[in-house]
mmCIF file of C-alpha atoms in Angstrom:
data_model
loop_
_atom_site.group_PDB
_atom_site.id
_atom_site.type_symbol
_atom_site.label_atom_id
_atom_site.label_comp_id
_atom_site.label_asym_id
_atom_site.label_seq_id
_atom_site.Cartn_x
_atom_site.Cartn_y
_atom_site.Cartn_z
ATOM 1 C CA UNK I 3 11.309 -78.308 -21.694
ATOM 2 C CA UNK I 4 10.620 -78.835 -17.995
ATOM 3 C CA UNK I 5 8.853 -75.574 -17.261
ATOM 4 C CA UNK I 6 5.217 -75.689 -16.250
ATOM 5 C CA UNK I 7 3.097 -72.697 -17.190
ATOM 6 C CA UNK I 8 -0.294 -71.621 -15.901
ATOM 7 C CA UNK I 9 -2.094 -69.593 -18.564
ATOM 8 C CA UNK I 10 -5.176 -67.539 -17.650
ATOM 9 C CA UNK I 11 -7.278 -65.942 -20.388
ATOM 10 C CA UNK I 12 -7.899 -68.236 -23.361
ATOM 11 C CA UNK I 13 -9.635 -65.708 -25.586
ATOM 12 C CA UNK I 14 -9.117 -64.902 -29.248
ATOM 13 C CA UNK I 15 -5.448 -64.092 -28.609
ATOM 14 C CA UNK I 16 -4.789 -66.113 -25.465
ATOM 15 C CA UNK I 17 -5.795 -69.485 -26.888
ATOM 16 C CA UNK I 18 -3.370 -69.413 -29.853
ATOM 17 C CA UNK I 19 -0.629 -68.009 -27.602
ATOM 18 C CA UNK I 20 -1.098 -70.882 -25.158
ATOM 19 C CA UNK I 21 -1.224 -73.337 -28.045
ATOM 20 C CA UNK I 22 2.125 -72.070 -29.324
ATOM 21 C CA UNK I 23 3.602 -72.715 -25.876
ATOM 22 C CA UNK I 24 2.271 -76.290 -26.010
ATOM 23 C CA UNK I 25 3.835 -76.758 -29.441
ATOM 24 C CA UNK I 26 7.160 -75.561 -28.049
ATOM 25 C CA UNK I 27 7.105 -78.307 -25.429
ATOM 26 C CA UNK I 28 5.880 -76.483 -22.330
ATOM 27 C CA UNK I 29 3.382 -78.089 -19.963
ATOM 28 C CA UNK I 30 0.573 -75.531 -20.182
ATOM 29 C CA UNK I 31 -2.304 -75.566 -17.695
ATOM 30 C CA UNK I 32 -4.915 -73.276 -19.242
ATOM 31 C CA UNK I 33 -7.700 -71.659 -17.243
ATOM 32 C CA UNK I 34 -10.648 -69.594 -18.456
ATOM 33 C CA UNK I 35 -14.164 -68.828 -17.272
ATOM 34 C CA UNK I 36 -15.425 -70.528 -20.445
ATOM 35 C CA UNK I 37 -15.109 -74.327 -20.271
ATOM 36 C CA UNK I 38 -15.091 -74.593 -24.065
ATOM 37 C CA UNK I 39 -11.889 -72.540 -24.219
ATOM 38 C CA UNK I 40 -10.206 -74.912 -21.775
ATOM 39 C CA UNK I 41 -11.450 -77.851 -23.837
ATOM 40 C CA UNK I 42 -9.932 -76.308 -26.957
ATOM 41 C CA UNK I 43 -6.506 -75.989 -25.326
ATOM 42 C CA UNK I 44 -6.728 -79.552 -24.008
ATOM 43 C CA UNK I 45 -7.493 -80.742 -27.542
ATOM 44 C CA UNK I 46 -4.313 -78.985 -28.679
ATOM 45 C CA UNK I 47 -2.245 -80.834 -26.068
ATOM 46 C CA UNK I 48 -2.551 -78.552 -23.064
ATOM 47 C CA UNK I 49 -3.650 -79.525 -19.586
ATOM 48 C CA UNK I 50 -7.185 -78.905 -18.308
ATOM 49 C CA UNK I 51 -6.938 -78.105 -14.584
ATOM 50 C CA UNK I 52 -9.767 -78.672 -12.151
ATOM 51 C CA UNK I 53 -9.402 -75.171 -10.739
ATOM 52 C CA UNK I 54 -7.373 -71.990 -10.952
ATOM 53 C CA UNK I 55 -5.458 -73.013 -7.846
ATOM 54 C CA UNK I 56 -4.529 -76.397 -9.304
ATOM 55 C CA UNK I 57 -3.346 -74.695 -12.494
ATOM 56 C CA UNK I 58 -0.997 -72.476 -10.481
ATOM 57 C CA UNK I 59 0.269 -74.655 -7.659
ATOM 58 C CA UNK I 60 3.193 -76.224 -9.544
ATOM 59 C CA UNK I 61 3.734 -73.487 -12.156
ATOM 60 C CA UNK I 62 7.087 -71.846 -12.798
ATOM 61 C CA UNK I 63 5.259 -68.968 -14.468
ATOM 62 C CA UNK I 64 1.733 -67.606 -14.660
ATOM 63 C CA UNK I 65 0.739 -65.822 -17.858
ATOM 64 C CA UNK I 66 -2.165 -63.400 -17.601
ATOM 65 C CA UNK I 67 -3.749 -62.622 -20.977
ATOM 66 C CA UNK I 68 -6.766 -60.861 -19.485
ATOM 67 C CA UNK I 69 -8.638 -57.692 -20.469
ATOM 68 C CA UNK I 70 -7.241 -55.194 -17.984
ATOM 69 C CA UNK I 71 -5.559 -54.622 -14.630
ATOM 70 C CA UNK I 72 -8.830 -55.094 -12.746
ATOM 71 C CA UNK I 73 -9.196 -58.605 -14.146
ATOM 72 C CA UNK I 74 -5.547 -59.334 -13.361
ATOM 73 C CA UNK I 75 -6.108 -58.273 -9.758
ATOM 74 C CA UNK I 76 -9.247 -60.402 -9.533
ATOM 75 C CA UNK I 77 -7.370 -63.484 -10.769
ATOM 76 C CA UNK I 78 -4.327 -62.914 -8.593
ATOM 77 C CA UNK I 79 -5.800 -61.660 -5.333
ATOM 78 C CA UNK I 80 -9.515 -62.420 -5.130
ATOM 79 C CA UNK I 81 -9.447 -65.777 -6.935
ATOM 80 C CA UNK I 82 -6.253 -66.858 -5.183
ATOM 81 C CA UNK I 83 -3.817 -67.452 -8.038
ATOM 82 C CA UNK I 84 -1.033 -65.523 -6.330
ATOM 83 C CA UNK I 85 -1.349 -67.522 -3.118
ATOM 84 C CA UNK I 86 -1.342 -70.802 -5.074
ATOM 85 C CA UNK I 87 1.853 -70.063 -7.010
ATOM 86 C CA UNK I 88 5.156 -71.413 -5.646
ATOM 87 C CA UNK I 89 7.627 -68.928 -4.180
ATOM 88 C CA UNK I 90 9.831 -67.400 -6.856
ATOM 89 C CA UNK I 91 7.342 -67.916 -9.683
ATOM 90 C CA UNK I 92 7.080 -65.240 -12.368
ATOM 91 C CA UNK I 93 3.775 -63.544 -13.173
ATOM 92 C CA UNK I 94 3.791 -62.372 -16.787
ATOM 93 C CA UNK I 95 1.167 -59.644 -17.188
ATOM 94 C CA UNK I 96 0.530 -59.388 -20.942
ATOM 95 C CA UNK I 97 -2.612 -57.237 -20.858
ATOM 96 C CA UNK I 98 -2.637 -53.544 -21.758
ATOM 97 C CA UNK I 99 -2.842 -51.779 -18.373
ATOM 98 C CA UNK I 100 -2.222 -48.296 -16.925
ATOM 99 C CA UNK I 101 1.421 -48.116 -15.787
ATOM 100 C CA UNK I 102 0.446 -46.906 -12.297
ATOM 101 C CA UNK I 103 -1.799 -49.933 -11.784
ATOM 102 C CA UNK I 104 0.970 -52.270 -12.941
ATOM 103 C CA UNK I 105 3.458 -50.833 -10.454
ATOM 104 C CA UNK I 106 0.879 -51.033 -7.652
ATOM 105 C CA UNK I 107 0.228 -54.690 -8.479
ATOM 106 C CA UNK I 108 3.959 -55.397 -8.529
ATOM 107 C CA UNK I 109 4.293 -54.389 -4.863
ATOM 108 C CA UNK I 110 1.682 -56.945 -3.823
ATOM 109 C CA UNK I 111 3.240 -59.663 -5.968
ATOM 110 C CA UNK I 112 6.732 -59.024 -4.615
ATOM 111 C CA UNK I 113 5.390 -59.059 -1.053
ATOM 112 C CA UNK I 114 4.204 -62.633 -1.676
ATOM 113 C CA UNK I 115 7.707 -63.680 -2.830
ATOM 114 C CA UNK I 116 6.808 -63.815 -6.531
ATOM 115 C CA UNK I 117 8.060 -61.619 -9.387
ATOM 116 C CA UNK I 118 6.030 -59.562 -11.852
ATOM 117 C CA UNK I 119 7.142 -59.290 -15.464
ATOM 118 C CA UNK I 120 5.350 -56.381 -17.142
ATOM 119 C CA UNK I 121 5.057 -57.569 -20.766
ATOM 120 C CA UNK I 122 2.125 -56.212 -22.822
ATOM 121 C CA UNK I 123 1.800 -57.307 -26.438
ATOM 122 C CA UNK I 124 0.898 -55.877 -29.816
ATOM 123 C CA UNK I 125 0.008 -57.719 -33.000
ATOM 124 C CA UNK I 126 -3.565 -58.851 -32.552
ATOM 125 C CA UNK I 127 -5.054 -62.240 -33.320
ATOM 126 C CA UNK I 128 -2.939 -62.640 -36.466
ATOM 127 C CA UNK I 129 0.262 -62.147 -34.485
ATOM 128 C CA UNK I 130 -0.948 -64.418 -31.708
ATOM 129 C CA UNK I 131 -1.616 -67.271 -34.130
ATOM 130 C CA UNK I 132 1.646 -66.826 -36.024
ATOM 131 C CA UNK I 133 3.766 -66.254 -32.876
ATOM 132 C CA UNK I 134 4.873 -62.915 -34.323
ATOM 133 C CA UNK I 135 3.696 -60.666 -31.502
ATOM 134 C CA UNK I 136 5.666 -57.632 -30.384
ATOM 135 C CA UNK I 137 6.294 -57.946 -26.635
ATOM 136 C CA UNK I 138 7.373 -54.927 -24.579
ATOM 137 C CA UNK I 139 8.957 -55.826 -21.242
ATOM 138 C CA UNK I 140 9.532 -53.725 -18.158
ATOM 139 C CA UNK I 141 11.400 -55.758 -15.518
ATOM 140 C CA UNK I 142 14.772 -56.150 -13.820
ATOM 141 C CA UNK I 143 17.340 -57.887 -16.005
ATOM 142 C CA UNK I 144 17.236 -61.207 -14.153
ATOM 143 C CA UNK I 145 13.447 -61.399 -14.426
ATOM 144 C CA UNK I 146 13.611 -60.493 -18.106
ATOM 145 C CA UNK I 147 16.196 -63.213 -18.705
ATOM 146 C CA UNK I 148 14.067 -65.783 -16.860
ATOM 147 C CA UNK I 149 10.902 -64.975 -18.824
ATOM 148 C CA UNK I 150 12.492 -64.361 -22.238
ATOM 149 C CA UNK I 151 12.462 -67.989 -23.511
ATOM 150 C CA UNK I 152 8.741 -68.261 -22.724
ATOM 151 C CA UNK I 153 7.942 -64.898 -24.278
ATOM 152 C CA UNK I 154 9.949 -65.641 -27.441
ATOM 153 C CA UNK I 155 7.708 -68.654 -28.027
ATOM 154 C CA UNK I 156 4.755 -66.260 -28.453
ATOM 155 C CA UNK I 157 6.433 -63.322 -30.187
ATOM 156 C CA UNK I 158 9.343 -62.759 -32.535
ATOM 157 C CA UNK I 159 9.936 -59.138 -31.505
ATOM 158 C CA UNK I 160 10.907 -59.044 -27.834
ATOM 159 C CA UNK I 161 12.120 -55.759 -26.342
ATOM 160 C CA UNK I 162 13.466 -54.986 -22.883
ATOM 161 C CA UNK I 163 12.070 -51.470 -22.432
ATOM 162 C CA UNK I 164 13.667 -50.819 -19.052
ATOM 163 C CA UNK I 165 14.561 -52.313 -15.663
ATOM 164 C CA UNK I 166 11.426 -51.082 -13.893
ATOM 165 C CA UNK I 167 8.051 -52.786 -13.839
ATOM 166 C CA UNK I 168 5.613 -50.443 -15.590
ATOM 167 C CA UNK I 169 7.988 -49.353 -18.341
ATOM 168 C CA UNK I 170 6.610 -51.993 -20.692
ATOM 169 C CA UNK I 171 3.139 -50.629 -19.986
ATOM 170 C CA UNK I 172 4.312 -47.099 -20.809
ATOM 171 C CA UNK I 173 5.705 -48.210 -24.175
ATOM 172 C CA UNK I 174 2.487 -50.081 -24.979
ATOM 173 C CA UNK I 175 0.443 -46.983 -24.050
ATOM 174 C CA UNK I 176 2.545 -44.888 -26.434
ATOM 175 C CA UNK I 177 2.092 -47.487 -29.183
ATOM 176 C CA UNK I 178 -1.674 -47.365 -28.714
ATOM 177 C CA UNK I 179 -1.633 -43.565 -28.595
ATOM 178 C CA UNK I 180 -0.100 -43.500 -32.075
ATOM 179 C CA UNK I 181 -2.417 -46.222 -33.391
ATOM 180 C CA UNK I 182 -5.511 -44.436 -32.089
ATOM 181 C CA UNK I 183 -4.483 -40.999 -33.368
ATOM 182 C CA UNK I 184 -3.526 -42.391 -36.791
ATOM 183 C CA UNK I 185 -6.828 -44.261 -37.018
ATOM 184 C CA UNK I 186 -8.904 -41.247 -36.008
ATOM 185 C CA UNK I 187 -6.983 -39.048 -38.469
ATOM 186 C CA UNK I 188 -7.678 -41.534 -41.266
ATOM 187 C CA UNK I 189 -11.394 -41.432 -40.430
ATOM 188 C CA UNK I 190 -11.386 -37.633 -40.400
ATOM 189 C CA UNK I 191 -9.609 -37.435 -43.757
ATOM 190 C CA UNK I 192 -11.871 -39.922 -45.550
ATOM 191 C CA UNK I 193 -15.000 -38.362 -44.051
ATOM 192 C CA UNK I 194 -13.845 -35.000 -45.405
ATOM 193 C CA UNK I 195 -13.527 -36.578 -48.839
ATOM 194 C CA UNK I 196 -17.067 -37.918 -48.562
ATOM 195 C CA UNK I 197 -18.397 -34.533 -47.436
ATOM 196 C CA UNK I 198 -16.662 -32.813 -50.358
ATOM 197 C CA UNK I 199 -18.103 -35.324 -52.822
ATOM 198 C CA UNK I 200 -14.890 -36.754 -54.209
ATOM 199 C CA UNK I 201 -14.491 -40.413 -55.146
ATOM 200 C CA UNK I 202 -13.337 -41.758 -51.795
ATOM 201 C CA UNK I 203 -11.944 -45.012 -53.195
ATOM 202 C CA UNK I 204 -9.690 -42.962 -55.463
ATOM 203 C CA UNK I 205 -8.807 -40.651 -52.578
ATOM 204 C CA UNK I 206 -7.807 -43.629 -50.459
ATOM 205 C CA UNK I 207 -5.662 -45.033 -53.241
ATOM 206 C CA UNK I 208 -3.851 -41.708 -53.655
ATOM 207 C CA UNK I 209 -3.142 -40.985 -49.996
ATOM 208 C CA UNK I 210 -2.215 -44.605 -49.247
ATOM 209 C CA UNK I 211 0.628 -44.317 -51.735
ATOM 210 C CA UNK I 212 1.865 -40.894 -50.673
ATOM 211 C CA UNK I 213 3.738 -39.353 -47.760
ATOM 212 C CA UNK I 214 0.343 -38.950 -46.084
ATOM 213 C CA UNK I 215 0.012 -42.687 -45.614
ATOM 214 C CA UNK I 216 0.229 -44.690 -42.393
ATOM 215 C CA UNK I 217 -0.095 -48.362 -41.517
ATOM 216 C CA UNK I 218 -3.506 -47.650 -40.009
ATOM 217 C CA UNK I 219 -4.702 -45.843 -43.132
ATOM 218 C CA UNK I 220 -3.660 -48.742 -45.354
ATOM 219 C CA UNK I 221 -5.132 -51.390 -43.078
ATOM 220 C CA UNK I 222 -8.317 -49.693 -41.854
ATOM 221 C CA UNK I 223 -9.003 -47.336 -44.758
ATOM 222 C CA UNK I 224 -10.580 -49.989 -47.021
ATOM 223 C CA UNK I 225 -12.761 -51.152 -44.128
ATOM 224 C CA UNK I 226 -13.909 -47.581 -43.504
ATOM 225 C CA UNK I 227 -15.532 -47.722 -46.929
ATOM 226 C CA UNK I 228 -17.469 -50.909 -46.067
ATOM 227 C CA UNK I 229 -20.962 -50.684 -44.662
ATOM 228 C CA UNK I 230 -20.345 -53.525 -42.186
ATOM 229 C CA UNK I 231 -16.621 -54.275 -41.928
ATOM 230 C CA UNK I 232 -15.413 -57.490 -40.266
ATOM 231 C CA UNK I 233 -14.334 -56.957 -36.675
ATOM 232 C CA UNK I 234 -10.611 -57.357 -36.057
ATOM 233 C CA UNK I 235 -10.374 -54.896 -33.166
ATOM 234 C CA UNK I 236 -13.346 -53.165 -31.567
ATOM 235 C CA UNK I 237 -14.042 -49.471 -31.059
ATOM 236 C CA UNK I 238 -14.113 -50.066 -27.307
ATOM 237 C CA UNK I 239 -10.522 -51.318 -27.388
ATOM 238 C CA UNK I 240 -9.391 -47.827 -28.318
ATOM 239 C CA UNK I 241 -11.736 -46.256 -25.787
ATOM 240 C CA UNK I 242 -9.803 -48.272 -23.201
ATOM 241 C CA UNK I 243 -6.312 -47.936 -24.652
ATOM 242 C CA UNK I 244 -6.445 -44.206 -25.357
ATOM 243 C CA UNK I 245 -7.783 -43.792 -21.838
ATOM 244 C CA UNK I 246 -4.672 -45.615 -20.613
ATOM 245 C CA UNK I 247 -2.461 -43.334 -22.724
ATOM 246 C CA UNK I 248 -4.130 -40.279 -21.197
ATOM 247 C CA UNK I 249 -3.614 -41.756 -17.721
ATOM 248 C CA UNK I 250 0.089 -42.254 -18.495
ATOM 249 C CA UNK I 251 0.250 -38.639 -19.626
ATOM 250 C CA UNK I 252 -1.298 -37.427 -16.374
ATOM 251 C CA UNK I 253 1.185 -39.489 -14.365
ATOM 252 C CA UNK I 254 4.063 -37.967 -16.338
ATOM 253 C CA UNK I 255 2.621 -34.455 -16.027
ATOM 254 C CA UNK I 256 2.194 -34.148 -19.789
ATOM 255 C CA UNK I 257 -0.728 -32.919 -21.864
ATOM 256 C CA UNK I 258 -1.749 -35.161 -24.783
ATOM 257 C CA UNK I 259 -4.203 -33.093 -26.852
ATOM 258 C CA UNK I 260 -4.165 -35.300 -29.945
ATOM 259 C CA UNK I 261 -4.765 -38.447 -27.900
ATOM 260 C CA UNK I 262 -7.605 -36.666 -26.077
ATOM 261 C CA UNK I 263 -9.275 -35.628 -29.347
ATOM 262 C CA UNK I 264 -9.012 -39.150 -30.778
ATOM 263 C CA UNK I 265 -10.354 -40.581 -27.523
ATOM 264 C CA UNK I 266 -13.446 -38.384 -27.801
ATOM 265 C CA UNK I 267 -14.200 -39.681 -31.295
ATOM 266 C CA UNK I 268 -13.971 -43.313 -30.188
ATOM 267 C CA UNK I 269 -16.088 -42.481 -27.142
ATOM 268 C CA UNK I 270 -18.692 -40.878 -29.388
ATOM 269 C CA UNK I 271 -18.855 -43.947 -31.609
ATOM 270 C CA UNK I 272 -19.066 -46.258 -28.617
ATOM 271 C CA UNK I 273 -21.781 -44.082 -27.096
ATOM 272 C CA UNK I 274 -23.806 -44.379 -30.293
ATOM 273 C CA UNK I 275 -24.053 -48.121 -29.658
ATOM 274 C CA UNK I 276 -21.171 -49.293 -31.833
ATOM 275 C CA UNK I 277 -18.594 -50.105 -29.175
ATOM 276 C CA UNK I 278 -18.283 -53.701 -30.377
ATOM 277 C CA UNK I 279 -18.036 -52.724 -34.051
ATOM 278 C CA UNK I 280 -14.714 -52.742 -35.894
ATOM 279 C CA UNK I 281 -12.555 -49.803 -34.861
ATOM 280 C CA UNK I 282 -12.581 -48.544 -38.452
ATOM 281 C CA UNK I 283 -16.154 -47.419 -37.694
ATOM 282 C CA UNK I 284 -14.707 -44.388 -35.902
ATOM 283 C CA UNK I 285 -15.310 -42.747 -39.292
ATOM 284 C CA UNK I 286 -19.042 -42.923 -38.521
ATOM 285 C CA UNK I 287 -18.537 -40.479 -35.633
ATOM 286 C CA UNK I 288 -17.120 -37.943 -38.107
ATOM 287 C CA UNK I 289 -19.999 -38.601 -40.497
ATOM 288 C CA UNK I 290 -22.612 -37.909 -37.832
ATOM 289 C CA UNK I 291 -20.775 -34.825 -36.624
ATOM 290 C CA UNK I 292 -20.735 -33.356 -40.124
ATOM 291 C CA UNK I 293 -24.003 -34.635 -41.595
ATOM 292 C CA UNK I 294 -22.345 -36.995 -44.061
ATOM 293 C CA UNK I 295 -24.758 -39.647 -45.282
#
């Protein structure tokens, strides 16, 4: 393939995503604030640019796998990536961002004669490594068609959520709303079992196999019973993502009481000093609230 890709954000998900692009035959110029991450991509066959500008100057597409919209803006505007990109290049924003901030960024990108493809992802590190991510795209049809071959290299579930930039972000916010509410509900239910003195392992087995089950209950429930579960996604991720869902609700003029309640429980756990702990530790907020040892 002849396409050259600049890839910014070689973290726990970004590095395997960029590596999958290299394996597919793309020329990938990876940039990160951590030199060791750039070295790792170079060892996998990617290119190690001297600077962000040099990574972008010949790129057909720039992929941003950063933390949030603020980081995306810093990379694009303050650090000069947008100015370095050739006219007509596509900027693929794969971070989870508030829809309003995505649409605001799109105006600046279009004004510089580039195109924004709003394409947040779901699937975590496992999906990033296996190239099985779910990718939710908001973009005009021609921009979707241009970016689709690149995106399909990183995910096997690619959806065009609408012709407007920001619609992918809305769908991702709704996905995270459900994940956060389901996770908080699982913590509440298992904490109730602990408070009532039942065998919680048995309780988990019963509800996991009944109509009460959810993917989050099955995946996070066993970790809720561990004293120190391994971290696959942090509490602070849901502080951020449920905050984005609430922002989307405000923009749509819609109240989201369940999302707000779940957000408060993640905030409480983060405020207790466990923001970097596994998100299954939201159960600890219920334990403290109800005096469960």
